[in-house]
XYZ file of C-alpha atoms in Angstrom:
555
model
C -42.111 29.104 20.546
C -39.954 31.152 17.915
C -40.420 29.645 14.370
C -39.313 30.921 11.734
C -36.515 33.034 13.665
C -33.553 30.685 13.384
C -31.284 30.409 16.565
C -27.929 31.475 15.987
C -24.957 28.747 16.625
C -23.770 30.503 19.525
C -26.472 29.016 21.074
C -25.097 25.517 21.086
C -21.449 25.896 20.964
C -21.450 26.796 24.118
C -21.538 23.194 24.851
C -20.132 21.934 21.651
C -18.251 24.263 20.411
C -18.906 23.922 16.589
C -17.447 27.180 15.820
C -14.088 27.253 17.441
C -10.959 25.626 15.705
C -9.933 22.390 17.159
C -6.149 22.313 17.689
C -4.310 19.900 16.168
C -1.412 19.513 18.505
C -2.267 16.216 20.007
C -2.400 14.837 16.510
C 0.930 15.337 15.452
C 4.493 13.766 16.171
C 5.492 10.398 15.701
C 2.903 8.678 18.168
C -0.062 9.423 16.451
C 1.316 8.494 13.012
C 1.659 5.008 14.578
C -1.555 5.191 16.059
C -2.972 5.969 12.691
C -1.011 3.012 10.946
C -1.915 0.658 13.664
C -5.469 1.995 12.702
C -4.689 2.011 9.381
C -4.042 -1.878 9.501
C -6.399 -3.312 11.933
C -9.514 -1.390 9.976
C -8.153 -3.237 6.098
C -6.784 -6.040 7.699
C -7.761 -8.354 5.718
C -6.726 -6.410 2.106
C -3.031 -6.218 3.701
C -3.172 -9.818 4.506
C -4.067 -10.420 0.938
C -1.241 -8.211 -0.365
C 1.335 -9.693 1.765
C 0.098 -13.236 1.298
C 0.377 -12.321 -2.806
C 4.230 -10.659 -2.074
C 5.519 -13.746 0.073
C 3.932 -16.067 -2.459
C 5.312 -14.121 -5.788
C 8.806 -13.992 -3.759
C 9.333 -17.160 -3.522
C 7.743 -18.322 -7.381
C 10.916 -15.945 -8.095
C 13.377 -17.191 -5.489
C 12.448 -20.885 -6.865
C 12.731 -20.129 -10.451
C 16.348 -18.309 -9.963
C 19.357 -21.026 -10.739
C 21.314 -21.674 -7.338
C 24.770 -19.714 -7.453
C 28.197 -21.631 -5.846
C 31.175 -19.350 -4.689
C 34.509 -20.122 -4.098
C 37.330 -17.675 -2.755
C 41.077 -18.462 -2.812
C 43.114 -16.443 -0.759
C 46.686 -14.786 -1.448
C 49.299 -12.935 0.392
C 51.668 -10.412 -1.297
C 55.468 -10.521 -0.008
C 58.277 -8.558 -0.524
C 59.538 -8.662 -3.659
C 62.705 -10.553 -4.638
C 65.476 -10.200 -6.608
C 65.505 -12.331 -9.826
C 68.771 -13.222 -10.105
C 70.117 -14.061 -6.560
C 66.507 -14.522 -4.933
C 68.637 -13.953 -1.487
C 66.815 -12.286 1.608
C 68.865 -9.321 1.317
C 68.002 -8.402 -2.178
C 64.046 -8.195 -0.972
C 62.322 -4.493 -1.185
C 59.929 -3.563 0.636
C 55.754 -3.619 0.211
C 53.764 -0.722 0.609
C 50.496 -0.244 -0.251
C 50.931 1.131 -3.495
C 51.963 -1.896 -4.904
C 48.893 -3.997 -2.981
C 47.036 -1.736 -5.603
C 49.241 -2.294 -8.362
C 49.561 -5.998 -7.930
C 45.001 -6.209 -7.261
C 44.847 -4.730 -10.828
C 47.101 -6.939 -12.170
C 45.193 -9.740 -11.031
C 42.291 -7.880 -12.605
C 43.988 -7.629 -16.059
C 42.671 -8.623 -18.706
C 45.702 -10.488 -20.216
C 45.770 -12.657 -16.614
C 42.368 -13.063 -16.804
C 42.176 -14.342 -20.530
C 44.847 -16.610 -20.114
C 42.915 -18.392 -17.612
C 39.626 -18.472 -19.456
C 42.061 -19.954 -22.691
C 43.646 -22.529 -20.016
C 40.483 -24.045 -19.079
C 38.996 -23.909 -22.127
C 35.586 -22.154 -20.977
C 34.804 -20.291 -24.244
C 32.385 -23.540 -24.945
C 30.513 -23.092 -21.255
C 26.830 -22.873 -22.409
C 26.707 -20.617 -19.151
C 28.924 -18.025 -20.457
C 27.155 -18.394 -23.973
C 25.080 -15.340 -24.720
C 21.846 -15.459 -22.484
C 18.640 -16.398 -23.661
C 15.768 -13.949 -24.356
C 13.495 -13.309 -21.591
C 9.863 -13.897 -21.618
C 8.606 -10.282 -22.991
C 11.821 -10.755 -25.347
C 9.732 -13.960 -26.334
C 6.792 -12.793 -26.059
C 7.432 -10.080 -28.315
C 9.264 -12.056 -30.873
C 5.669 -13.886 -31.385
C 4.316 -10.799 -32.547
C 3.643 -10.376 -36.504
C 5.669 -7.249 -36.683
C 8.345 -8.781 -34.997
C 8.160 -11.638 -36.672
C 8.063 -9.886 -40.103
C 11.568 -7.974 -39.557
C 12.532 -11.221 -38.217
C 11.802 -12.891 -42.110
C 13.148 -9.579 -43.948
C 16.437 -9.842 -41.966
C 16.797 -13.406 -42.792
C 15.810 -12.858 -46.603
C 18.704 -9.752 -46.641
C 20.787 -12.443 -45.063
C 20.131 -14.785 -48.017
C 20.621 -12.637 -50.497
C 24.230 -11.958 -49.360
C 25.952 -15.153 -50.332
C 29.368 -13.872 -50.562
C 29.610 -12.348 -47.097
C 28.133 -15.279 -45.805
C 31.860 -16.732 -44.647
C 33.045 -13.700 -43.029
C 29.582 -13.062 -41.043
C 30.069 -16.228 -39.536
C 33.757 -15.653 -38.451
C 32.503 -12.088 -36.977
C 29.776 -14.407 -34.707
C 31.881 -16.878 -33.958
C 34.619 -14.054 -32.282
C 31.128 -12.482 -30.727
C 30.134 -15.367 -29.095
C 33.634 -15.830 -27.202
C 33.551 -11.939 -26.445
C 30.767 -11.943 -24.728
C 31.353 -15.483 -23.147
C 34.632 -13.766 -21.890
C 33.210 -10.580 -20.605
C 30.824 -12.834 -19.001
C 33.324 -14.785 -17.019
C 34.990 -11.226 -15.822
C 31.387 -10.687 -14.430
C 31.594 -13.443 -12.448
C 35.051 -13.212 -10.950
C 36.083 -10.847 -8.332
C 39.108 -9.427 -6.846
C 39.315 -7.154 -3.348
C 41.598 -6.556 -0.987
C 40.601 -7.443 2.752
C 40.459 -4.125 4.676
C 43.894 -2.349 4.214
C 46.186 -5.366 4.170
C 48.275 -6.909 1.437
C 46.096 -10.278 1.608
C 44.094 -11.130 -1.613
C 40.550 -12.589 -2.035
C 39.639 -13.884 -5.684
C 36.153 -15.400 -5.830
C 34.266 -16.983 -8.825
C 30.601 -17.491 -9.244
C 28.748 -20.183 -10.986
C 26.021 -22.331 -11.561
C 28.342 -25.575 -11.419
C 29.359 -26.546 -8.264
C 32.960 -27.774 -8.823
C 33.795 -24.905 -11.490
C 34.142 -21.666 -8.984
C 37.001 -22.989 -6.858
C 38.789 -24.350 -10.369
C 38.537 -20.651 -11.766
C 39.987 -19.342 -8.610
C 42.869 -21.255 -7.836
C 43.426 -21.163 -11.821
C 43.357 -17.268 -11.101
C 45.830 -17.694 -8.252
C 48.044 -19.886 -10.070
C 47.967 -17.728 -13.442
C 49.135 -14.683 -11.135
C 52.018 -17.050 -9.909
C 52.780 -18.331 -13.275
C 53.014 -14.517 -14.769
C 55.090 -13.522 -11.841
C 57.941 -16.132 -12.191
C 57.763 -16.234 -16.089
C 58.515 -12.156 -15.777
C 61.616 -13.435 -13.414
C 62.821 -16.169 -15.414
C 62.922 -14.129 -18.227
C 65.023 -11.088 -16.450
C 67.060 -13.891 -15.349
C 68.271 -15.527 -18.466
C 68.881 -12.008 -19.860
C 71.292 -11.295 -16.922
C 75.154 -12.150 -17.656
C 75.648 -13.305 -14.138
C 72.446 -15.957 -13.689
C 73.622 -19.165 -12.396
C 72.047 -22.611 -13.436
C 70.863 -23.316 -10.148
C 68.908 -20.120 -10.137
C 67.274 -20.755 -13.808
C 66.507 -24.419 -13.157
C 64.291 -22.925 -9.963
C 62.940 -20.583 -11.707
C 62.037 -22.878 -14.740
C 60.469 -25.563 -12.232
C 58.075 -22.738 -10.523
C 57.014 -21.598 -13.785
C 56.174 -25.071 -15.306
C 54.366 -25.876 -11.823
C 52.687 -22.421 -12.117
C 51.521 -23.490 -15.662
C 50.523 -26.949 -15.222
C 48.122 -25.487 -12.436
C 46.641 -22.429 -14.415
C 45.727 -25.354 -16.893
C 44.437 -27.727 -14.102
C 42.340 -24.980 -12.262
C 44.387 -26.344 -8.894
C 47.619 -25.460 -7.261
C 51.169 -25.280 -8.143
C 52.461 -28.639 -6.927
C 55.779 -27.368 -5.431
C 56.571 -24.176 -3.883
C 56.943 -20.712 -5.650
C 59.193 -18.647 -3.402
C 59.744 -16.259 -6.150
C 56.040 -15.511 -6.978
C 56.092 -12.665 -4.614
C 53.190 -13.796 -3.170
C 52.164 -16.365 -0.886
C 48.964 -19.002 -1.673
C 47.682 -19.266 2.335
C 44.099 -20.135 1.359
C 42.805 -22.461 -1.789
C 39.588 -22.480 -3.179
C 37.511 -25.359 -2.113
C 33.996 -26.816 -4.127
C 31.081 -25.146 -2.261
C 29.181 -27.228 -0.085
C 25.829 -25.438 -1.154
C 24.623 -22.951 -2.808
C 25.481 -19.152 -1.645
C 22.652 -17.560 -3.460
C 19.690 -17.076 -3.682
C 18.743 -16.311 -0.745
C 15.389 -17.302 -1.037
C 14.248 -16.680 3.103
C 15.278 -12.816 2.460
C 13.669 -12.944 -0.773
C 10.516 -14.178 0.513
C 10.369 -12.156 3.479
C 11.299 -8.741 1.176
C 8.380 -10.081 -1.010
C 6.556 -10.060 2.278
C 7.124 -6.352 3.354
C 7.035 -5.316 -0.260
C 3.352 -6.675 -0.598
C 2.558 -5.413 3.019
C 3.654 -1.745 1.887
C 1.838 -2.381 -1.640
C -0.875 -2.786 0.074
C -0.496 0.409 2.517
C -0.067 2.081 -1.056
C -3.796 1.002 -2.306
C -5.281 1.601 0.723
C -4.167 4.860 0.820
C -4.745 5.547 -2.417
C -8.545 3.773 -2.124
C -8.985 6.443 0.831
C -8.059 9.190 -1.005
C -10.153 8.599 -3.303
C -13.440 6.966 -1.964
C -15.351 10.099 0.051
C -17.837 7.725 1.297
C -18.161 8.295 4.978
C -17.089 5.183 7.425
C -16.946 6.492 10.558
C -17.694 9.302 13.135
C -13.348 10.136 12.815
C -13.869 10.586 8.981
C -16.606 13.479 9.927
C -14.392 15.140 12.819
C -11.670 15.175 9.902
C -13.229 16.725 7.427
C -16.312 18.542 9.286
C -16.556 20.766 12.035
C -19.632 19.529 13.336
C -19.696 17.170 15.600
C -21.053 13.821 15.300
C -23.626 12.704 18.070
C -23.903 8.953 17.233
C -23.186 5.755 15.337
C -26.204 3.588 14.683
C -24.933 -0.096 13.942
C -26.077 -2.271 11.182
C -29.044 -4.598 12.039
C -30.757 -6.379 9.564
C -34.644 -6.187 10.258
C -34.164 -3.339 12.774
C -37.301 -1.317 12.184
C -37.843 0.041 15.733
C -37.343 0.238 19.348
C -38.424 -3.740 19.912
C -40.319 -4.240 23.719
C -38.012 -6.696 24.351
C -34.666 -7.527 23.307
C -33.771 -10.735 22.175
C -30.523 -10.666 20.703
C -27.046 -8.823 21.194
C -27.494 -7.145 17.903
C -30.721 -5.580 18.911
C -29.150 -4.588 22.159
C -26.099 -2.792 20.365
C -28.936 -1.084 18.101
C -31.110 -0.246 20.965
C -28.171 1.493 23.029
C -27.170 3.309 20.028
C -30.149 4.645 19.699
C -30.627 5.649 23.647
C -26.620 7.784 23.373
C -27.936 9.596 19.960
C -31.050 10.649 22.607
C -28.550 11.740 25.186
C -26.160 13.419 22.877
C -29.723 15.587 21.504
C -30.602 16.061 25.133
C -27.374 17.611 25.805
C -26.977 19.703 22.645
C -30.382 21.213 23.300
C -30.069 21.979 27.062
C -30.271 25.336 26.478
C -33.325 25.222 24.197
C -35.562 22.799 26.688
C -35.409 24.482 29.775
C -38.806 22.032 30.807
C -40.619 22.889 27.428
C -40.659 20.746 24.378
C -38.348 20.835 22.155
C -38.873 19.805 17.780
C -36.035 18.039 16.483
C -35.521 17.139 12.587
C -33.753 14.364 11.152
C -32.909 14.868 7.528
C -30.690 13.024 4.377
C -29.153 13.934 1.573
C -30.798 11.166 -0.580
C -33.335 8.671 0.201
C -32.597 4.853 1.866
C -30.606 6.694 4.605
C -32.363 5.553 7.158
C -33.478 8.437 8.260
C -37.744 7.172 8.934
C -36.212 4.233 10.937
C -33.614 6.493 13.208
C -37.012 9.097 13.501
C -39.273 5.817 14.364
C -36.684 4.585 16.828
C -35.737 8.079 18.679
C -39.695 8.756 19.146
C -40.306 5.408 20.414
C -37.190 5.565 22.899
C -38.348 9.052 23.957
C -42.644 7.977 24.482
C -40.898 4.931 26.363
C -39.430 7.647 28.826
C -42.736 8.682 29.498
C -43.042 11.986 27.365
C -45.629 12.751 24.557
C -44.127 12.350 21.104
C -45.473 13.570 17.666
C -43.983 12.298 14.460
C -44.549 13.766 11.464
C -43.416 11.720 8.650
C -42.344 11.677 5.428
C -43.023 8.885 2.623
C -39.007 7.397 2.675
C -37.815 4.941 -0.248
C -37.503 2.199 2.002
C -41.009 2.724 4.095
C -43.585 0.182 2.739
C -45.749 3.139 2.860
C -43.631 5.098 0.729
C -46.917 4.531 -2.575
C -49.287 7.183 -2.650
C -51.615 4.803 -2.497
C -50.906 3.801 0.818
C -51.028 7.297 1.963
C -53.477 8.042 4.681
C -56.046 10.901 3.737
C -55.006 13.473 6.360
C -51.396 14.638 5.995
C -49.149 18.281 6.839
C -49.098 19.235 3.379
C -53.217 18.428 2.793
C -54.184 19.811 6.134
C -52.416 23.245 5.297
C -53.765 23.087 1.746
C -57.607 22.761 2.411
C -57.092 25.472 5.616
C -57.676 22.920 8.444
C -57.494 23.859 12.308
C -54.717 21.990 14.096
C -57.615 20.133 16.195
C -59.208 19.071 13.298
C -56.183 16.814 12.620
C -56.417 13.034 13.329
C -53.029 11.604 14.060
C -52.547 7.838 14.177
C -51.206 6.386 17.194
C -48.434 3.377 16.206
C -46.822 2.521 19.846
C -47.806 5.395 21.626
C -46.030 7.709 19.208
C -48.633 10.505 17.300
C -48.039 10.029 13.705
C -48.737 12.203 11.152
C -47.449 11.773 7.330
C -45.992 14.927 5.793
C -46.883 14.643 2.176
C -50.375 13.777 1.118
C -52.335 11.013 -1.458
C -53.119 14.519 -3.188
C -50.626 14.938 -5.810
C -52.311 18.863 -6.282
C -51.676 19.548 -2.133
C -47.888 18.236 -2.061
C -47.219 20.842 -5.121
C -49.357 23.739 -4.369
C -48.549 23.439 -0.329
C -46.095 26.133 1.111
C -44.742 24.896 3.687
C -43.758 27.907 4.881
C -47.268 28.951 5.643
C -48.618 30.283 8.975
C -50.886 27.237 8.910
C -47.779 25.146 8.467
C -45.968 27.103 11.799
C -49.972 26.855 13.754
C -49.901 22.525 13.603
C -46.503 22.140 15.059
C -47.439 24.839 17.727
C -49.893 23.194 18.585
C -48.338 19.845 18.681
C -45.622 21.070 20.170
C -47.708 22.373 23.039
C -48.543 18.435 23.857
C -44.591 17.216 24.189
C -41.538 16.932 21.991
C -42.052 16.802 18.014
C -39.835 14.879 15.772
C -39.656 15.901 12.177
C -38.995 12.962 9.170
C -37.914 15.245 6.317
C -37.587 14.206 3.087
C -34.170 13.430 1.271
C -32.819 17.262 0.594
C -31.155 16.035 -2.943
C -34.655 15.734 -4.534
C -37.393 18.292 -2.636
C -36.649 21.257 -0.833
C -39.712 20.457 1.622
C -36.813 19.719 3.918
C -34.967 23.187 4.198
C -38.887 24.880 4.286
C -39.553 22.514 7.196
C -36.219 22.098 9.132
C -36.623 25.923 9.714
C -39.133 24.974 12.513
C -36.615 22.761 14.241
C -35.148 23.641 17.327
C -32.010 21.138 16.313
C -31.417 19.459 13.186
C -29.541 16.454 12.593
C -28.035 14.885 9.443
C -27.924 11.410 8.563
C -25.159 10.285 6.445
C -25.136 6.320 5.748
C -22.011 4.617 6.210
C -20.241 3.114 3.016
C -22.894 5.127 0.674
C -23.067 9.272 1.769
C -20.038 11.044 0.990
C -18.957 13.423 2.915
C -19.153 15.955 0.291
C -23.118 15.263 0.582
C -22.947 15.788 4.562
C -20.640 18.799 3.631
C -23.209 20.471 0.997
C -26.707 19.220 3.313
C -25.825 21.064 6.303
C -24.254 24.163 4.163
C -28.052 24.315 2.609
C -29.970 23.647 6.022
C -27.796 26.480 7.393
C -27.938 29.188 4.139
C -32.189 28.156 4.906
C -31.490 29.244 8.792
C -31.996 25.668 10.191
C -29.631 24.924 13.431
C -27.548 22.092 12.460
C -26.247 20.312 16.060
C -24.300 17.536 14.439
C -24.435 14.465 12.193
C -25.462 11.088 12.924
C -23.788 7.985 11.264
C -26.426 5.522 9.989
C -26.109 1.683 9.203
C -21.914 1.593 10.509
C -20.166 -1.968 9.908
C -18.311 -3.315 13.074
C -20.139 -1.405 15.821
């Protein structure tokens, strides 16, 4: 019977071990960061499911409301290059990949590429017009301020009458810039791998347009080739008519197909270049891809919602579980008390599985105390405290429970108990007349207490219907340390303290425990209260064996 001397926390860690530095080499490594995802996703399960459900369904709005896109490809193969005035095999150089090069950027040109946007007359395209304002463009432009510049502008515009002419000349040359640069956009020139064939591919909302544009493309490159060849021919003194009329039939083929967006109807030997695939109309659409939209939607929402959750831990401290107190604590926690609504006790007989999950809880937090306090028994009572950091932490019905449970087991039990916010007793009113704090205030013997017997437990309240005894009692007295002697001497003693946050009753009266315990309700005590409660119960010399988890969801 040593009150007032605190144990030290040797005591206890040697079964424990409170005081020794866990290692943390079997949580690292790949493994447990998948455990800890896995975790991670099966414990907000159903706020991923949300967040994915919200990416795969705003992935596909977007994949819906993007026009489909047709492609077409024509294919060409560079040849060694002819002579233009005999055309004969033996006058052919050779191809290296230099020229490949030379001959891509060609068809990349500018000059190539606006005589085929001229030829088939796509300056008018309303897609290759200048692209509509988005929605915040919109949005914006509904805006007073916006729409005030929009009226000055227009009113500057007015008041310039004589420019008016050449404005509209200087739009008008606009508009087909930027409908031309937008058909370069859409048309694309590579070389396959490191050989001298040519792929030229067009994109476009209209189905039949891509595979004009690209064998327009195609034919344009033919059409520039022989022109250059006629003309070198013509200029030569020793060109025969044979050799011009070919020439002047490839290039009007060549032409008449740049215009058509097809062919050339006859051959074009002397292009250089051999046409050995044509563009064809797409048979569908080639983008977007709205499966691999939907399912990146998908796995961006799922990681979206990784990202709040993460966040949402970071920054809620509330305790959920016994693993969030190993993390952050270093004492142990010696239960997990489920949820059950109406649970006010030990019932005689169980009647439902909830009752039996609360009941077994409540037998393990018993073992785990019977194991921590080996050392302290040794077949003599022991007094055990159960304390919170603020009141409605369960803390009377856990103290109710455990001294039930331990009468049950056939030992004598005292309770002394304080008035918690959710005891219907909790008025003054209801107070009974004797009470700790009025017994040691008017100087009464221990066996002039009456405790009240509620199931075989000895109850005795800890504050009094005095208002003058609970503020004048120190409950650090020697009369104080004589009552739990004495009911101590009779069989185990189980102190209700009061919530620490408002009364420090609890750190005068945990000093008489043998263990103390506190109780930190899920979803509501952070563990910054747990943290600061068993910092205070230890500065006032109280022996703090672990933490108990009150109230947990999904026991």
């Amino acid at each position: 019977m040593m009150f007032n001397r605190p144990r030290p926390i040797d005591v206890t860690s040697r079964l424990w071990r409170v005081n020794e530095t866990q290692s943390d080499v079997a949580g690292d490594g790949p493994i447990a960061l998948l455990r800890a995802l896995i975790d991670l996703g099966t414990r907000h399960r159903i706020a991923l499911s949300v967040c994915s459900a919200a990416g795969f369904v705003l992935a596909a709005l977007y994949a819906h409301s993007l026009p489909p896109t047709y492609q077409a490809t024509a294919t060409l193969l560079l040849e060694p290059r002819q002579s233009a005035i005999s055309g004969g095999e033996g006058a052919q150089q050779t191809l290296d990949l230099n020229r490949a090069d030379s001959e891509l950027q060609t068809i990349k040109s500018e000059r190539l590429l606006s005589a085929v946007f001229e030829s088939l007359n796509l300056k008018d395209d309303p897609e290759l017009g200048r692209r509509q304002p988005g929605l915040i463009a919109r949005l914006l432009s509904g805006l007073p301020v916006f729409q005030g510049r929009e009226g000055a502008d227009s009113a500057k515009a007015n008041s310039t009458e004589p420019g008016r002419a050449s404005t509209t000349i200087e739009q008008a040359d606009e508009a087909d810039r930027a409908a031309f640069l937008n058909f370069m956009s859409r048309l694309n020139a590579r070389r396959v791998g490191q050989s001298f064939v040519i792929e030229i591919e067009y994109s476009s909302s209209d189905p039949k347009l891509p595979a004009r544009v690209a064998n327009a493309t195609v034919s344009g490159y033919t059409y520039q080739t022989v022109a250059f060849k006629e003309q070198i021919a013509r200029a030569g003194t020793e060109a025969l008519q044979g050799r011009l009329d070919s020439l002047a039939r490839q290039v009007d083929a060549a032409r008449e197909a740049m215009h058509a967006g097809s062919l050339p109807a006859i051959a074009t030997p002397d292009a250089d270049a051999r046409i050995i695939g044509a563009a064809l109309p797409p048979l569908g659409p080639s983008a977007p891809r709205e499966s691999l939209i939907i399912a990146l939607g998908g796995v961006l929402g799922l990681l979206v919602g990784f990202g709040v959750v993460v966040v949402r831990m970071a920054l809620d401290r509330r305790v959920r579980s016994a693993k969030d107190l190993a993390r952050e604590m270093e004492v142990r926690c010696l239960g997990s008390v489920p949820d059950v609504p109406g649970a006010e006790g030990v019932p005689l007989h169980i009647t439902s599985p909830q009752q039996q999950k609360f009941v077994a809880a409540i037998r393990d937090l018993r073992t785990s105390v019977e194991i921590a306090c080996t050392s302290l028994r040794n077949e003599k009572s022991i007094v055990i405290a159960v304390v919170g950091w603020t009141p409605g932490a369960g803390v009377s019905t856990l103290c109710a429970s455990l001294a039930q449970l331990i009468s049950r087991g056939g030992r004598q039990v005292t309770l002394f108990k304080a008035a918690d916010g959710e005891d219907t007793r909790a008025s003054a009113d209801n107070l009974p007349a004797v009470s700790l704090a009025g017994a040691a205030f008017a100087g009464l013997m221990p066996e002039q207490l009456s405790f009240e017997d509620v199931g075989g437990v000895a109850v005795l309240p800890i504050h009094s219907r005095d208002a003058n005894a609970n503020l004048f009692t120190d409950f650090r007295n020697p009369r104080v340390r004589r009552i739990f002697e004495a009911a101590r001497s009779r069989g185990d003693v189980l102190l209700d303290l009061p919530a620490l946050r408002h009364s420090m009753d609890a750190l005068a009266l945990a000093s008489y425990a043998d263990a103390v315990l506190v109780v930190a309700r899920a979803g509501q005590t952070t563990i910054e209260e747990v943290s600061e409660s068993v910092q205070l119960l230890r500065r006032a010399g109280a022996n703090v064996v672990g933490t108990v988890i009150n109230r947990a969801r999904g026991n």
